[in-house]
XYZ file of C-alpha atoms in Angstrom:
667
model
C 37.728 40.864 4.949
C 39.753 38.115 3.292
C 41.678 35.580 5.412
C 42.846 32.654 3.327
C 43.531 30.533 6.389
C 39.881 30.816 7.479
C 38.178 29.866 4.217
C 35.872 26.795 4.229
C 34.040 27.062 0.904
C 34.090 24.665 -2.012
C 36.891 26.841 -3.532
C 39.234 26.114 -0.632
C 41.775 24.380 -2.858
C 41.853 27.231 -5.362
C 42.253 29.831 -2.629
C 45.137 27.918 -1.061
C 46.840 27.959 -4.444
C 46.238 31.720 -4.733
C 47.627 32.328 -1.241
C 50.823 30.502 -2.177
C 51.149 32.434 -5.448
C 50.633 35.786 -3.698
C 53.113 34.941 -0.945
C 55.723 34.030 -3.561
C 55.004 37.264 -5.449
C 55.413 39.441 -2.328
C 58.655 37.676 -1.389
C 60.000 38.051 -4.928
C 59.211 41.778 -4.724
C 61.161 42.116 -1.475
C 64.127 40.346 -3.031
C 63.987 42.511 -6.156
C 63.722 45.787 -4.213
C 66.200 44.727 -1.542
C 63.846 45.220 1.404
C 62.843 42.951 4.281
C 59.116 43.566 4.437
C 56.505 43.385 1.728
C 52.746 43.344 2.202
C 49.497 42.722 0.390
C 46.914 44.946 2.055
C 43.136 45.211 1.792
C 41.672 48.617 2.586
C 38.171 49.452 3.832
C 36.545 52.607 5.184
C 37.446 51.892 8.800
C 40.295 49.335 8.625
C 43.353 48.155 6.774
C 43.747 44.342 6.734
C 47.029 42.539 6.251
C 46.437 39.734 3.714
C 50.012 38.647 2.940
C 53.108 39.451 4.977
C 56.624 38.624 3.713
C 58.194 38.549 7.172
C 56.543 38.001 10.531
C 59.586 39.476 12.304
C 58.842 42.992 11.105
C 55.816 45.315 11.638
C 52.942 45.635 11.325
C 52.177 43.433 14.338
C 48.396 43.192 13.799
C 46.259 41.736 11.033
C 43.843 44.639 11.187
C 44.829 48.308 11.529
C 42.599 51.388 11.834
C 42.439 53.219 8.513
C 43.894 56.727 8.204
C 40.893 58.040 6.251
C 38.035 56.886 4.028
C 39.280 54.470 1.404
C 37.702 56.506 -1.403
C 39.773 57.836 -3.047
C 42.660 55.503 -2.182
C 45.216 58.362 -2.514
C 43.674 60.029 0.560
C 43.701 56.919 2.757
C 46.971 55.428 1.462
C 49.130 57.614 -0.872
C 51.108 55.994 -3.695
C 54.449 56.442 -1.849
C 55.994 58.202 1.095
C 57.180 61.117 -1.064
C 53.563 62.020 -1.798
C 52.262 61.454 1.733
C 51.104 64.185 4.057
C 52.695 64.805 7.442
C 49.650 63.307 9.189
C 49.761 60.106 7.115
C 53.533 59.773 7.693
C 52.934 59.872 11.439
C 50.148 57.206 11.060
C 52.412 55.064 8.869
C 55.367 55.324 11.266
C 53.137 54.348 14.192
C 51.917 51.044 12.672
C 54.698 50.134 10.210
C 57.752 51.522 12.136
C 59.197 52.993 8.941
C 59.301 56.293 7.049
C 59.599 55.180 3.420
C 57.429 52.894 1.281
C 56.122 52.328 -2.251
C 52.470 51.275 -2.876
C 51.431 49.417 -6.015
C 48.273 49.809 -8.081
C 44.869 49.009 -6.546
C 43.511 45.616 -7.646
C 40.164 43.835 -7.124
C 39.999 40.532 -5.220
C 36.529 39.127 -4.514
C 35.123 42.664 -4.692
C 37.671 44.129 -2.269
C 40.482 46.729 -2.869
C 43.949 45.193 -2.447
C 47.457 46.517 -3.219
C 51.146 45.777 -2.685
C 53.247 47.809 -0.220
C 57.007 47.481 0.154
C 58.411 48.939 3.403
C 61.625 51.073 3.250
C 61.654 50.968 -0.577
C 62.922 54.377 -1.749
C 60.411 56.117 -4.046
C 63.004 58.648 -5.250
C 64.678 55.902 -7.318
C 62.771 55.498 -10.628
C 63.994 51.915 -11.001
C 62.127 50.968 -7.828
C 58.919 52.392 -9.255
C 59.431 50.384 -12.456
C 60.020 47.205 -10.462
C 56.810 47.717 -8.480
C 54.924 48.322 -11.758
C 56.167 44.933 -13.061
C 55.134 43.268 -9.823
C 51.664 44.845 -10.236
C 51.412 43.353 -13.716
C 52.230 39.908 -12.284
C 49.663 40.426 -9.515
C 47.001 41.412 -12.051
C 47.648 38.241 -14.079
C 47.581 36.086 -10.931
C 44.273 37.555 -9.756
C 42.694 37.319 -13.208
C 43.672 33.632 -13.446
C 42.171 33.026 -9.993
C 38.865 34.652 -10.970
C 38.655 32.561 -14.138
C 39.443 29.330 -12.315
C 37.040 30.213 -9.525
C 34.241 30.885 -12.002
C 34.914 27.585 -13.715
C 35.002 25.842 -10.353
C 31.679 27.445 -9.426
C 30.116 26.214 -12.637
C 31.460 22.709 -12.034
C 30.178 22.768 -8.459
C 26.737 23.930 -9.618
C 26.751 21.229 -12.281
C 27.607 18.608 -9.664
C 24.780 19.835 -7.432
C 22.297 19.731 -10.295
C 23.403 16.186 -11.091
C 22.856 15.213 -7.468
C 19.417 16.853 -7.247
C 18.191 15.152 -10.425
C 20.187 11.983 -9.698
C 21.756 12.299 -13.150
C 25.342 11.244 -13.689
C 27.540 11.775 -16.732
C 30.078 9.492 -18.352
C 32.519 9.543 -21.246
C 34.375 6.821 -23.135
C 37.594 7.590 -25.021
C 37.439 4.850 -27.658
C 40.953 5.505 -28.954
C 42.657 5.206 -25.554
C 40.053 2.814 -24.047
C 39.411 5.093 -21.061
C 36.080 5.466 -19.225
C 35.330 8.498 -17.043
C 32.451 8.732 -14.540
C 31.136 11.804 -12.769
C 30.722 11.714 -8.993
C 26.945 11.203 -9.347
C 27.474 8.256 -11.685
C 29.660 6.718 -8.976
C 26.915 7.301 -6.406
C 24.338 5.620 -8.659
C 26.623 2.569 -8.940
C 27.373 2.803 -5.178
C 31.145 2.736 -5.623
C 33.821 4.736 -3.783
C 34.891 8.199 -4.944
C 38.292 6.885 -6.049
C 36.827 3.995 -8.084
C 38.302 3.928 -11.597
C 35.875 2.104 -13.902
C 36.731 0.213 -17.042
C 34.383 -0.438 -19.946
C 34.116 -4.090 -18.867
C 33.215 -2.968 -15.322
C 30.484 -0.687 -16.596
C 28.887 -3.469 -18.651
C 29.127 -5.975 -15.774
C 27.083 -3.704 -13.481
C 23.999 -4.313 -15.644
C 21.826 -7.174 -14.455
C 22.811 -10.424 -16.070
C 20.536 -11.537 -18.872
C 18.388 -9.182 -20.914
C 19.718 -5.911 -19.388
C 23.406 -6.743 -19.921
C 22.772 -8.089 -23.415
C 20.709 -5.033 -24.308
C 23.315 -2.432 -23.204
C 25.992 -4.343 -25.142
C 23.775 -4.381 -28.217
C 22.838 -0.688 -28.180
C 26.435 0.455 -27.514
C 27.695 -1.634 -30.434
C 24.904 -0.271 -32.641
C 25.780 3.333 -31.781
C 29.492 2.768 -32.450
C 28.637 1.308 -35.863
C 25.896 3.713 -36.969
C 26.272 6.842 -34.840
C 22.615 6.691 -33.798
C 22.063 7.882 -30.199
C 20.384 5.569 -27.698
C 17.884 5.898 -24.898
C 16.887 2.952 -22.705
C 15.591 2.073 -19.241
C 17.553 -0.826 -17.799
C 18.271 -2.471 -14.461
C 21.722 -2.662 -12.941
C 23.062 -4.224 -9.749
C 25.153 -1.770 -7.716
C 28.444 -2.553 -6.012
C 26.450 -3.059 -2.792
C 24.141 -5.567 -4.449
C 21.126 -3.243 -4.706
C 18.826 -3.246 -7.719
C 18.820 0.165 -9.456
C 16.709 1.118 -12.446
C 18.429 3.729 -14.620
C 17.542 5.676 -17.709
C 20.639 5.799 -19.901
C 21.257 8.107 -22.861
C 24.297 7.955 -25.123
C 25.764 9.656 -28.183
C 28.789 9.068 -30.400
C 31.460 11.385 -31.785
C 33.105 10.509 -35.102
C 36.334 11.660 -36.756
C 37.197 10.631 -40.289
C 34.309 8.176 -40.282
C 35.469 6.441 -37.109
C 33.847 6.558 -33.678
C 36.347 8.126 -31.271
C 34.202 9.018 -28.276
C 30.992 8.004 -26.519
C 29.358 10.255 -23.943
C 26.036 10.501 -22.197
C 24.083 10.369 -18.956
C 22.520 7.862 -16.597
C 19.707 8.753 -14.224
C 18.378 6.860 -11.221
C 14.688 6.285 -12.047
C 13.941 3.727 -9.335
C 10.934 5.656 -7.998
C 9.293 6.206 -11.363
C 9.873 2.599 -12.468
C 8.567 1.226 -9.163
C 5.521 3.497 -9.473
C 4.947 2.296 -13.024
C 5.284 -1.335 -11.987
C 2.886 -0.735 -9.094
C 0.388 0.967 -11.406
C 0.709 -1.928 -13.858
C 0.063 -4.387 -11.032
C -2.973 -2.417 -9.876
C -4.244 -2.185 -13.432
C -3.945 -5.950 -13.800
C -5.706 -6.417 -10.450
C -8.488 -4.084 -11.579
C -8.809 -5.936 -14.883
C -8.877 -9.268 -13.058
C -11.488 -7.947 -10.620
C -13.580 -6.633 -13.496
C -13.281 -9.951 -15.291
C -14.170 -11.771 -12.071
C -17.269 -9.630 -11.530
C -18.297 -10.165 -15.122
C -17.834 -13.883 -14.658
C -19.852 -13.680 -11.447
C -22.778 -11.985 -13.180
C -22.620 -14.344 -16.143
C -22.334 -17.460 -14.016
C -24.979 -16.419 -11.492
C -27.374 -15.440 -14.271
C -26.956 -18.921 -15.676
C -27.244 -20.565 -12.245
C -30.453 -18.708 -11.378
C -32.242 -20.164 -14.357
C -32.094 -23.785 -13.199
C -33.826 -23.408 -9.794
C -36.179 -20.730 -11.133
C -37.219 -23.027 -13.953
C -37.789 -25.779 -11.386
C -39.894 -23.520 -9.157
C -42.002 -21.884 -11.875
C -42.382 -25.076 -13.887
C -43.560 -27.173 -10.939
C -45.888 -24.453 -9.607
C -47.542 -24.160 -13.013
C -47.868 -27.940 -13.194
C -49.389 -28.110 -9.705
C -52.221 -25.761 -10.740
C -53.637 -28.400 -13.093
C -52.524 -31.554 -11.279
C -55.386 -33.573 -9.789
C -53.471 -36.527 -8.369
C -52.367 -35.849 -4.794
C -49.249 -37.994 -4.904
C -48.038 -36.369 -8.121
C -48.870 -32.908 -6.795
C -46.837 -33.599 -3.623
C -43.893 -34.821 -5.690
C -43.984 -31.695 -7.857
C -44.241 -29.525 -4.746
C -41.167 -31.285 -3.359
C -39.291 -30.533 -6.570
C -40.298 -26.879 -6.320
C -39.139 -26.747 -2.687
C -35.842 -28.410 -3.624
C -35.334 -25.810 -6.352
C -36.168 -23.049 -3.869
C -33.582 -24.428 -1.443
C -31.011 -24.477 -4.212
C -31.878 -20.899 -5.171
C -31.559 -19.753 -1.547
C -28.188 -21.500 -1.222
C -26.977 -19.763 -4.364
C -28.093 -16.349 -3.092
C -26.410 -16.978 0.264
C -23.183 -17.997 -1.472
C -23.196 -14.839 -3.590
C -23.866 -12.646 -0.541
C -21.111 -14.342 1.441
C -18.629 -14.112 -1.407
C -19.309 -10.430 -2.170
C -19.202 -9.455 1.510
C -15.831 -11.200 1.902
C -14.180 -9.644 -1.163
C -15.583 -6.202 -0.247
C -14.181 -6.432 3.282
C -17.624 -6.201 4.871
C -17.507 -9.656 6.409
C -17.151 -10.151 10.177
C -17.264 -13.141 12.494
C -19.714 -13.594 15.362
C -18.259 -15.492 18.313
C -20.284 -17.303 20.947
C -20.133 -20.401 23.155
C -21.573 -23.580 21.652
C -21.502 -27.342 22.083
C -19.198 -28.608 19.366
C -20.481 -32.190 19.519
C -24.100 -31.106 19.032
C -23.071 -28.971 16.065
C -21.219 -31.894 14.474
C -24.047 -34.382 15.153
C -26.632 -32.040 13.598
C -24.537 -31.804 10.444
C -23.996 -35.546 10.270
C -27.728 -36.195 10.738
C -28.539 -33.965 7.764
C -26.148 -35.861 5.489
C -27.165 -39.368 6.579
C -30.323 -39.162 4.483
C -28.556 -37.630 1.488
C -25.905 -40.342 1.508
C -28.555 -43.054 1.902
C -30.437 -41.666 -1.098
C -27.289 -42.028 -3.232
C -26.429 -45.457 -1.844
C -23.122 -44.442 -0.265
C -21.939 -45.077 3.288
C -21.315 -42.234 5.750
C -18.811 -42.764 8.563
C -18.561 -40.227 11.383
C -15.936 -40.198 14.152
C -16.419 -37.460 16.774
C -13.542 -37.600 19.261
C -14.768 -35.403 22.132
C -17.274 -35.507 24.976
C -20.949 -34.656 24.649
C -20.475 -31.614 26.902
C -17.536 -30.041 25.075
C -18.163 -26.318 24.712
C -15.968 -23.939 22.729
C -16.076 -20.274 21.763
C -16.113 -19.541 18.049
C -18.339 -18.672 15.114
C -20.621 -21.711 15.160
C -22.524 -20.660 12.040
C -19.353 -20.270 9.949
C -17.775 -23.490 11.255
C -21.020 -25.274 10.399
C -20.975 -23.632 6.951
C -17.409 -24.858 6.324
C -18.192 -28.461 7.290
C -21.530 -28.447 5.444
C -19.984 -27.112 2.231
C -17.185 -29.683 2.322
C -19.622 -32.540 2.968
C -21.938 -31.270 0.215
C -18.966 -31.219 -2.122
C -18.104 -34.808 -1.151
C -21.691 -36.019 -1.691
C -21.872 -34.233 -5.037
C -18.745 -35.894 -6.430
C -19.233 -39.378 -4.931
C -21.548 -41.837 -6.675
C -20.428 -45.005 -4.881
C -18.291 -46.055 -1.958
C -18.119 -43.939 1.158
C -17.744 -40.535 2.799
C -16.090 -40.132 6.188
C -15.889 -37.172 8.554
C -13.561 -37.136 11.539
C -13.654 -34.236 14.010
C -11.555 -33.795 17.142
C -10.108 -31.128 19.463
C -6.363 -31.015 20.093
C -3.990 -28.680 21.884
C -1.374 -27.189 19.572
C 1.092 -24.806 21.255
C -1.370 -24.461 24.168
C -4.131 -23.395 21.758
C -7.206 -25.611 21.272
C -7.656 -26.403 17.584
C -10.721 -27.958 15.973
C -9.473 -30.571 13.480
C -11.750 -31.997 10.812
C -11.044 -34.391 7.968
C -13.634 -35.021 5.223
C -12.716 -37.879 2.883
C -14.604 -39.418 -0.039
C -14.155 -42.121 -2.657
C -15.433 -39.896 -5.440
C -14.126 -38.862 -8.845
C -11.046 -37.068 -7.475
C -9.146 -34.180 -9.078
C -6.071 -33.867 -11.261
C -3.161 -31.508 -10.557
C -4.556 -28.775 -12.800
C -7.863 -28.592 -10.928
C -6.099 -28.869 -7.541
C -3.910 -25.850 -8.347
C -6.973 -23.581 -8.731
C -9.621 -25.341 -6.644
C -9.934 -22.534 -4.067
C -10.295 -19.752 -6.626
C -13.879 -18.752 -7.515
C -15.540 -20.268 -10.580
C -12.835 -22.905 -10.956
C -15.068 -25.963 -11.117
C -14.666 -28.692 -13.705
C -16.097 -27.025 -16.791
C -15.441 -30.175 -18.815
C -18.096 -32.034 -16.872
C -21.367 -32.342 -18.720
C -23.245 -32.733 -15.444
C -24.832 -29.544 -14.140
C -24.974 -31.124 -10.710
C -21.214 -31.710 -10.734
C -20.406 -28.194 -11.856
C -22.224 -26.170 -9.168
C -21.750 -22.409 -9.022
C -17.989 -22.474 -8.362
C -18.195 -20.423 -5.161
C -18.439 -23.020 -2.407
C -14.787 -23.974 -1.957
C -13.628 -20.384 -2.450
C -15.930 -19.286 0.389
C -14.778 -22.200 2.572
C -11.136 -21.250 2.029
C -11.739 -17.586 2.852
C -13.861 -18.397 5.918
C -11.129 -20.623 7.322
C -8.512 -17.969 6.596
C -10.711 -15.369 8.309
C -10.910 -17.584 11.410
C -7.107 -17.974 11.435
C -7.223 -21.604 10.351
C -5.712 -23.744 7.619
C -7.155 -25.863 4.811
C -5.367 -28.543 2.812
C -6.579 -30.885 0.094
C -5.286 -34.203 -1.223
C -6.833 -35.864 -4.244
C -6.277 -38.466 -6.940
C -8.374 -39.008 -10.028
C -10.554 -42.083 -9.706
C -9.593 -42.628 -6.040
C -11.111 -39.732 -4.127
C -10.444 -36.521 -2.222
C -9.633 -35.558 1.368
C -9.981 -32.069 2.872
C -8.139 -31.376 6.163
C -9.311 -28.414 8.244
C -7.691 -26.820 11.318
C -9.543 -23.956 13.050
C -8.261 -22.405 16.320
C -10.964 -21.921 18.978
C -11.171 -21.121 22.681
C -12.601 -23.340 25.365
C -15.873 -21.930 26.690
C -15.859 -20.795 30.300
C -19.434 -21.999 30.903
C -21.379 -24.854 29.348
C -24.408 -23.711 27.409
C -27.609 -25.549 26.773
C -28.016 -26.911 23.315
C -30.530 -24.918 21.319
C -33.522 -27.103 20.483
C -36.904 -26.661 18.861
C -39.150 -24.223 20.696
C -42.220 -25.906 22.184
C -45.520 -24.293 23.237
C -47.558 -25.851 26.028
C -51.290 -26.438 25.624
C -51.914 -24.017 28.518
C -50.153 -21.200 26.652
C -51.926 -21.996 23.391
C -55.293 -21.464 25.111
C -54.418 -17.761 25.428
C -55.781 -15.693 22.507
C -53.394 -13.436 20.607
C -54.058 -10.532 18.287
C -51.355 -10.783 15.628
C -50.656 -8.484 12.679
C -48.342 -9.374 9.762
C -47.093 -6.346 7.793
C -45.311 -6.909 4.466
C -45.742 -5.523 0.950
C -45.028 -8.987 -0.510
C -48.055 -11.332 -0.655
C -45.895 -14.475 -0.474
C -44.013 -13.251 2.618
C -47.310 -12.578 4.386
C -48.583 -16.034 3.340
C -45.427 -17.728 4.695
C -45.761 -16.078 8.101
C -49.490 -16.732 8.259
C -48.886 -20.423 7.486
C -46.383 -20.698 10.347
C -48.866 -19.074 12.759
C -51.745 -21.250 11.611
C -49.806 -24.216 13.038
C -50.968 -22.930 16.448
C -54.452 -21.985 15.211
C -53.655 -18.252 15.112
C -55.042 -16.411 12.092
C -53.209 -13.054 11.798
C -54.470 -9.838 10.276
C -52.470 -8.582 7.300
C -51.321 -5.174 6.038
C -49.363 -4.456 2.839
C -47.616 -1.256 4.007
C -46.836 0.779 7.112
C -49.647 3.265 6.673
C -52.302 0.513 6.585
C -50.637 -1.093 9.637
C -50.917 2.146 11.643
C -54.618 2.511 10.783
C -55.283 -1.123 11.771
C -53.366 -0.633 15.051
C -55.549 2.398 15.818
C -58.620 0.236 15.398
C -57.367 -2.839 17.286
C -54.911 -3.545 20.121
C -52.314 -6.022 18.861
C -50.210 -8.298 21.072
C -47.654 -9.123 18.374
C -46.775 -7.356 15.106
C -44.353 -8.838 12.559
C -43.146 -5.708 10.715
C -41.280 -5.653 7.411
C -38.829 -2.733 7.208
C -38.660 -1.859 3.500
C -42.155 -1.029 2.187
C -43.753 1.584 -0.051
C -45.968 4.405 1.228
C -44.629 4.121 4.802
C -41.656 1.963 5.826
C -41.652 -0.347 8.826
C -39.442 1.724 11.130
C -41.520 4.874 10.567
C -44.740 2.923 11.201
C -43.227 1.448 14.384
C -42.343 4.901 15.708
C -45.935 6.107 15.183
C -47.452 3.020 16.827
C -45.113 3.335 19.825
C -45.591 7.081 20.190
C -49.401 6.811 20.092
C -49.400 3.796 22.457
C -51.446 1.665 20.060
C -50.153 -1.748 21.248
C -51.720 -3.866 23.983
C -50.243 -3.596 27.484
C -47.451 -6.108 26.748
C -47.601 -5.872 22.959
C -44.369 -5.996 20.937
C -43.195 -5.329 17.389
C -40.695 -7.717 15.763
C -38.682 -6.638 12.700
C -38.728 -9.034 9.741
C -36.172 -7.975 7.126
C -33.502 -9.141 4.712
C -31.148 -6.411 5.974
C -29.148 -8.119 8.711
C -26.156 -5.866 9.405
C -25.350 -4.633 12.900
C -26.346 -1.116 11.836
C -29.766 -2.379 10.687
C -30.348 -4.036 14.044
C -29.445 -0.845 15.888
C -31.823 1.176 13.686
C -34.688 -1.249 14.365
C -34.039 -1.109 18.098
C -33.964 2.691 18.094
C -37.306 2.738 16.237
C -38.884 0.758 19.100
C -38.814 -2.785 17.761
C -38.378 -5.462 20.446
C -36.605 -8.104 18.379
C -35.220 -8.882 14.952
C -35.860 -11.761 12.498
C -33.884 -12.102 9.290
C -35.420 -13.325 6.053
C -36.074 -16.048 5.149
C -37.786 -16.655 8.493
C -37.844 -20.124 10.005
C -40.551 -21.783 12.059
C -38.462 -22.038 15.227
C -37.811 -18.259 15.343
C -41.486 -17.433 14.753
C -42.547 -19.919 17.459
C -40.091 -18.303 19.876
C -41.666 -14.882 19.270
C -45.150 -16.325 19.834
C -43.990 -17.874 23.108
C -42.598 -14.537 24.334
C -45.928 -12.850 23.531
C -47.940 -15.612 25.233
C -45.759 -15.544 28.350
C -46.135 -11.764 28.604
C -49.923 -11.974 28.229
C -50.246 -14.868 30.686
C -48.710 -12.731 33.408
C -51.462 -10.130 33.029
C -54.267 -12.640 32.556
């Protein structure tokens, strides 16, 4: 059913024009035939719909009427004129149209429906009336054919507009002769202008971002006008709303008599693809930088390992044939110094890799900040004295000032900065000032480390916190270091939510300022000191077993135990340890975790399950794997405690004391 006044499609404008044309045609027919009522009807199987009505003052009074009969064929449901109508149809016609005579025109197609003209009270017996209706039918046919053509064209244009919108592709055309630029609706949307915006060629050029993009579009347009070569380019424009839009523009030229008369083409919003490409480029550069950094790490560390290793191996070989005690001690000291340097290097590498891999975490606890600072200062007093430089320390807080933070990492930060100061200062002084201040109701640990050393220029200062950015121009190996220390310090401070600043001048010195937020401890803790064993405890015998596949590791532990006159048994793998535990009840077992044949955790499970320890015997893990997961695994295997390699005397003494206390209770 067609009702022009109820249409809401994209062809609304066209259909309004058709309605007007049809109304005029029906009225012209009434005037020509000399009647008052003319109609355009649509017929269906069950209804007759009134589409156009010349006069609302005359019947029919309804838009929809019941049909007389099936609309196929039309002659049965609505005869050509009243002279050919049956008595039954005449009665039906009189009922709804209040007339006896009429003339019907030919049947036409409108949107797939049957429509025809009907003129009420037009006399069919007059041949001239039939001729007039035939002419009106010809006009109606032309009107409907024009509508179908325009509607099809409109549909194609609408589809084209939709496709432009989906692909975000707009079209444009430049009439060179008349200097007129035309944009499609999508091109307007890309430029974020109103629908009634009328662009000029100057406007279009000005939308391109000033600089390269605007110069480039001007160049390629001029080149195409001169040569006729099409263009394709990806450029950035700034929309009317100030937004950056990347577009892909294509253009072609049309020539007449050797002269360019028209330019036309497309522009497509390619923001997403360009942003993705830029992001991929950035990630590629990051990956290349990371790869280069790792390569530099391996190269640098390989070089750094050689110096302490040469010191260790060279001195140990020399000691084998050295007969003078004083010389042998000096060479042993050199070997130990090299070992310390090697350990520091390994720790730096582990810290750095754990930080960049996101595996690093802080461990918070309560500690006495003054004791921590004094311990650090004490260590550096001797080093400064050896170099002939003065060390000033100002600690502006009470002896019983306890805070909550990562004591080990704070100590590492201060130690690294002081080591750096000692390394680059050959005369003069080094000062360290540490205090606690409230900043925005948050306690902040403030430290300032200043030296009168060689200082740094602006170039070195700009990259001082990046890894491997030491002064490569220095011929001194001691002054170069491994290039990781300050990078680790910077990342540790950042991890703790703090700040680090540096001021330096060549030939004058350097000052590092540190600010680390902490929390005040709720309870004061005792300062951790060296573990002592009473003579009464040392009179208690202990059966001790050291299990490690490395001969040196077993020797180190045995040497620490010999300090208390305990000579431990030794096993080089877990299987041997189990057999020895079956033969002897041990009070204390130091168990390495990673060993061939049978690992430490498996051996521990067997010893615990078979009840091979003494009544209060305990197994202590000794391993280089120090993650929280490793500690949980050791505990689940039945180990009582956990020591990380390299072990220190104080930790070993503490384990001996626990074993002695447990045995003294049962003695």
